[in-house]
Amino acid sequence: MLEQALEEIEAAADERALQQVRVAWLGRKGRVTEQLKGLGALAPDERREAGASINALKSAIQDALARRERELEEARVREQLERERVDVSLPGLRPAAGAHHLLTQVMHKLTDVFRSLGYEVVVGPELEDDEHNFGALNFPPEHPARDTQDTFWTTDGRLLRTHTSPMQVRYMRSHRPPFRVVVPGKVFRNEAVDATHEAQFHQLEALVVDEHVTMADMRGAIEAMAVALFGPGTRTRLHPTFFPFVEPGAEFAIWWTHPKTGREEWLELGGCGMVHPNVFRAVGYEGVTGFAFGFGLERMAMVTYGVSDIRDLYRGDVRVLRQFRGVA
Ligand code: FA5
């Protein structure tokens, strides 16, 4: 009988089959249980002997069941480990690496340069009012920039700032000199869009105010920036021009080699000048001088990286961005 039980246990191919064998032998109506029930009908001395041998049979079956159970469990785990094994020799899936937009790279590079020169980096609102964008900056009431042709006005009489210069006014009204700040940010103009003009672009404004700031200091700051960006030996040039909020005012340019044509030429970067006395008056400053400059970041990015159409910077075409991943 034991032999038959052991054979069945050995033959059980999985845990379910083994459970059936257990029930068939040790269950309530199992063969061993039936035998135990039959003991009552025997004479007392026969009963003891038969009882001992049935119990021996029962515990041998229990041992065999436990051993087979362990074997099946081990086989199951082995099979599972085999099935779920990670093949570490397979080439991995490379995560798609992102990168900062070209303009963001240029902006970071510039703000890093100015931070290293001791400037604070501040930002201001894009939705402005006439007073900050024009009035306090000494724009006369009839100035064409105040016209709807050049400026986006909102229906409640406010406007999208046309340059970062309004932050000069905001910063001066909330701080006392001496200070040096730069203001990167988005600006908006009601322009006909072409390869060099967008209706939305970025500027970086600088403002330095102290007791004896001179035009030579301004030139030094611009030169330091140009050298940091374009390398030692970069030449800069100022030539006179008009902005209502500076006097004297100038445009600044650097002498450089165009990356596409290979030609050496002056490259206009932006406007600059000494803060106009009317601007200091509007913010309540006395006994100080200062300089300011501001330039377009798109222009800077285009010439630095050889992008010939400003619209490519805004098309969201990743092929343009991929070319310049991590260049700055
Ligand atoms: C200004 O905006 C003055 N606020 C700059 C300034 C600051 C002068 C402080 C003095 C003191 P302007 O309008 O020239 O100046 O613009 C400055 C730069 O912005 C230009 O040199 C050009 O690089 C860029 N820019 C102007 N219009 C556009 C446009 N539509 N698209 C792209 N870039 C533009």
mmCIF file of N, CA and C and ligand atoms in Angstrom, residues 162-163 165 168 189 191 196-198 201 203 205 243 245-246 269-273 292-296 298-299 310, ligand 1:
data_model
loop_
_atom_site.group_PDB
_atom_site.id
_atom_site.type_symbol
_atom_site.label_atom_id
_atom_site.label_comp_id
_atom_site.label_asym_id
_atom_site.label_seq_id
_atom_site.Cartn_x
_atom_site.Cartn_y
_atom_site.Cartn_z
ATOM 1 N N THR A 162 7.876 96.724 -24.986
ATOM 2 C CA THR A 162 8.554 96.712 -26.289
ATOM 3 C C THR A 162 10.060 96.576 -26.127
ATOM 4 N N HIS A 163 10.542 96.692 -24.893
ATOM 5 C CA HIS A 163 11.967 96.484 -24.595
ATOM 6 C C HIS A 163 12.085 96.157 -23.101
ATOM 7 N N SER A 165 13.905 97.875 -21.079
ATOM 8 C CA SER A 165 14.250 99.102 -20.358
ATOM 9 C C SER A 165 13.263 99.518 -19.260
ATOM 10 N N GLN A 168 14.452 99.243 -15.857
ATOM 11 C CA GLN A 168 15.333 100.288 -15.285
ATOM 12 C C GLN A 168 14.529 101.092 -14.283
ATOM 13 N N ARG A 189 6.942 93.401 -30.223
ATOM 14 C CA ARG A 189 6.725 94.572 -31.088
ATOM 15 C C ARG A 189 5.821 94.182 -32.247
ATOM 16 N N GLU A 191 5.597 94.018 -35.341
ATOM 17 C CA GLU A 191 6.491 94.085 -36.496
ATOM 18 C C GLU A 191 5.988 93.196 -37.623
ATOM 19 N N THR A 196 14.902 88.524 -40.082
ATOM 20 C CA THR A 196 15.657 89.128 -38.974
ATOM 21 C C THR A 196 14.753 89.804 -37.946
ATOM 22 N N HIS A 197 13.433 89.778 -38.176
ATOM 23 C CA HIS A 197 12.511 90.423 -37.231
ATOM 24 C C HIS A 197 11.405 89.472 -36.800
ATOM 25 N N GLU A 198 11.211 89.389 -35.504
ATOM 26 C CA GLU A 198 10.093 88.628 -34.941
ATOM 27 C C GLU A 198 9.203 89.609 -34.184
ATOM 28 N N PHE A 201 10.586 88.707 -29.191
ATOM 29 C CA PHE A 201 12.005 88.333 -29.120
ATOM 30 C C PHE A 201 12.511 88.596 -27.708
ATOM 31 N N GLN A 203 15.492 90.352 -25.003
ATOM 32 C CA GLN A 203 16.572 91.316 -24.821
ATOM 33 C C GLN A 203 17.270 91.053 -23.494
ATOM 34 N N GLU A 205 19.068 93.548 -20.720
ATOM 35 C CA GLU A 205 19.292 94.943 -20.337
ATOM 36 C C GLU A 205 20.324 94.977 -19.217
ATOM 37 N N PHE A 243 18.544 107.437 -28.288
ATOM 38 C CA PHE A 243 17.465 106.797 -27.523
ATOM 39 C C PHE A 243 17.006 107.842 -26.507
ATOM 40 N N PHE A 245 16.063 107.764 -23.539
ATOM 41 C CA PHE A 245 16.378 107.548 -22.121
ATOM 42 C C PHE A 245 17.864 107.532 -21.817
ATOM 43 N N VAL A 246 18.712 107.851 -22.834
ATOM 44 C CA VAL A 246 20.155 107.972 -22.562
ATOM 45 C C VAL A 246 20.700 109.243 -23.214
ATOM 46 N N LEU A 269 25.288 94.978 -31.958
ATOM 47 C CA LEU A 269 24.626 94.111 -30.966
ATOM 48 C C LEU A 269 23.448 94.776 -30.263
ATOM 49 N N GLY A 270 23.535 96.078 -30.028
ATOM 50 C CA GLY A 270 22.424 96.730 -29.320
ATOM 51 C C GLY A 270 22.707 98.188 -29.040
ATOM 52 N N GLY A 271 21.839 98.759 -28.177
ATOM 53 C CA GLY A 271 21.954 100.175 -27.838
ATOM 54 C C GLY A 271 22.502 100.362 -26.436
ATOM 55 N N CYS A 272 23.081 101.562 -26.207
ATOM 56 C CA CYS A 272 23.640 101.834 -24.880
ATOM 57 C C CYS A 272 23.732 103.344 -24.661
ATOM 58 N N GLY A 273 24.132 103.732 -23.468
ATOM 59 C CA GLY A 273 24.326 105.162 -23.216
ATOM 60 C C GLY A 273 24.308 105.471 -21.733
ATOM 61 N N ALA A 292 23.463 102.333 -19.179
ATOM 62 C CA ALA A 292 22.561 101.217 -19.472
ATOM 63 C C ALA A 292 22.887 100.716 -20.871
ATOM 64 N N PHE A 293 22.682 99.435 -21.069
ATOM 65 C CA PHE A 293 22.705 98.938 -22.452
ATOM 66 C C PHE A 293 21.726 97.789 -22.588
ATOM 67 N N GLY A 294 21.317 97.541 -23.835
ATOM 68 C CA GLY A 294 20.350 96.469 -24.075
ATOM 69 C C GLY A 294 20.562 95.918 -25.465
ATOM 70 N N PHE A 295 20.461 94.597 -25.576
ATOM 71 C CA PHE A 295 20.637 94.022 -26.916
ATOM 72 C C PHE A 295 19.723 92.831 -27.114
ATOM 73 N N GLY A 296 19.569 92.440 -28.384
ATOM 74 C CA GLY A 296 18.661 91.346 -28.736
ATOM 75 C C GLY A 296 19.379 90.006 -28.688
ATOM 76 N N GLU A 298 18.229 87.056 -29.828
ATOM 77 C CA GLU A 298 18.082 86.280 -31.060
ATOM 78 C C GLU A 298 19.207 86.616 -32.018
ATOM 79 N N ARG A 299 19.457 87.893 -32.124
ATOM 80 C CA ARG A 299 20.518 88.384 -33.002
ATOM 81 C C ARG A 299 21.854 87.752 -32.612
ATOM 82 N N ILE A 310 15.616 84.040 -38.275
ATOM 83 C CA ILE A 310 15.192 84.144 -36.863
ATOM 84 C C ILE A 310 14.010 83.217 -36.573
HETATM 85 C C1 FA5 B 1 16.118 99.128 -27.495
HETATM 86 O O1 FA5 B 1 15.215 98.317 -27.395
HETATM 87 C C2 FA5 B 1 16.670 99.836 -26.294
HETATM 88 N N1 FA5 B 1 15.823 99.581 -25.158
HETATM 89 C C3 FA5 B 1 18.108 99.403 -26.042
HETATM 90 C C4 FA5 B 1 18.830 100.282 -25.058
HETATM 91 C C5 FA5 B 1 18.877 99.883 -23.726
HETATM 92 C C6 FA5 B 1 19.438 101.461 -25.456
HETATM 93 C C7 FA5 B 1 19.531 100.706 -22.788
HETATM 94 C C8 FA5 B 1 20.080 102.262 -24.515
HETATM 95 C C9 FA5 B 1 20.139 101.875 -23.201
HETATM 96 P P1 FA5 B 1 16.420 98.724 -30.076
HETATM 97 O O2 FA5 B 1 15.050 99.032 -30.469
HETATM 98 O O3 FA5 B 1 17.518 99.158 -31.006
HETATM 99 O O4 FA5 B 1 16.800 99.328 -28.632
HETATM 100 O O5 FA5 B 1 16.540 97.160 -29.860
HETATM 101 C C10 FA5 B 1 17.690 96.561 -29.310
HETATM 102 C C11 FA5 B 1 18.020 95.242 -30.026
HETATM 103 O O6 FA5 B 1 16.884 94.395 -30.051
HETATM 104 C C12 FA5 B 1 18.392 95.403 -31.478
HETATM 105 O O7 FA5 B 1 19.776 95.707 -31.583
HETATM 106 C C13 FA5 B 1 18.088 94.057 -32.062
HETATM 107 O O8 FA5 B 1 19.181 93.161 -31.786
HETATM 108 C C14 FA5 B 1 16.915 93.588 -31.224
HETATM 109 N N2 FA5 B 1 15.661 93.731 -31.969
HETATM 110 C C15 FA5 B 1 14.947 94.852 -32.202
HETATM 111 N N3 FA5 B 1 13.816 94.567 -32.900
HETATM 112 C C16 FA5 B 1 13.813 93.213 -33.107
HETATM 113 C C17 FA5 B 1 12.918 92.293 -33.755
HETATM 114 N N4 FA5 B 1 11.762 92.704 -34.283
HETATM 115 N N5 FA5 B 1 13.246 90.984 -33.782
HETATM 116 C C18 FA5 B 1 14.396 90.571 -33.217
HETATM 117 N N6 FA5 B 1 15.265 91.364 -32.577
HETATM 118 C C19 FA5 B 1 15.001 92.683 -32.540
#
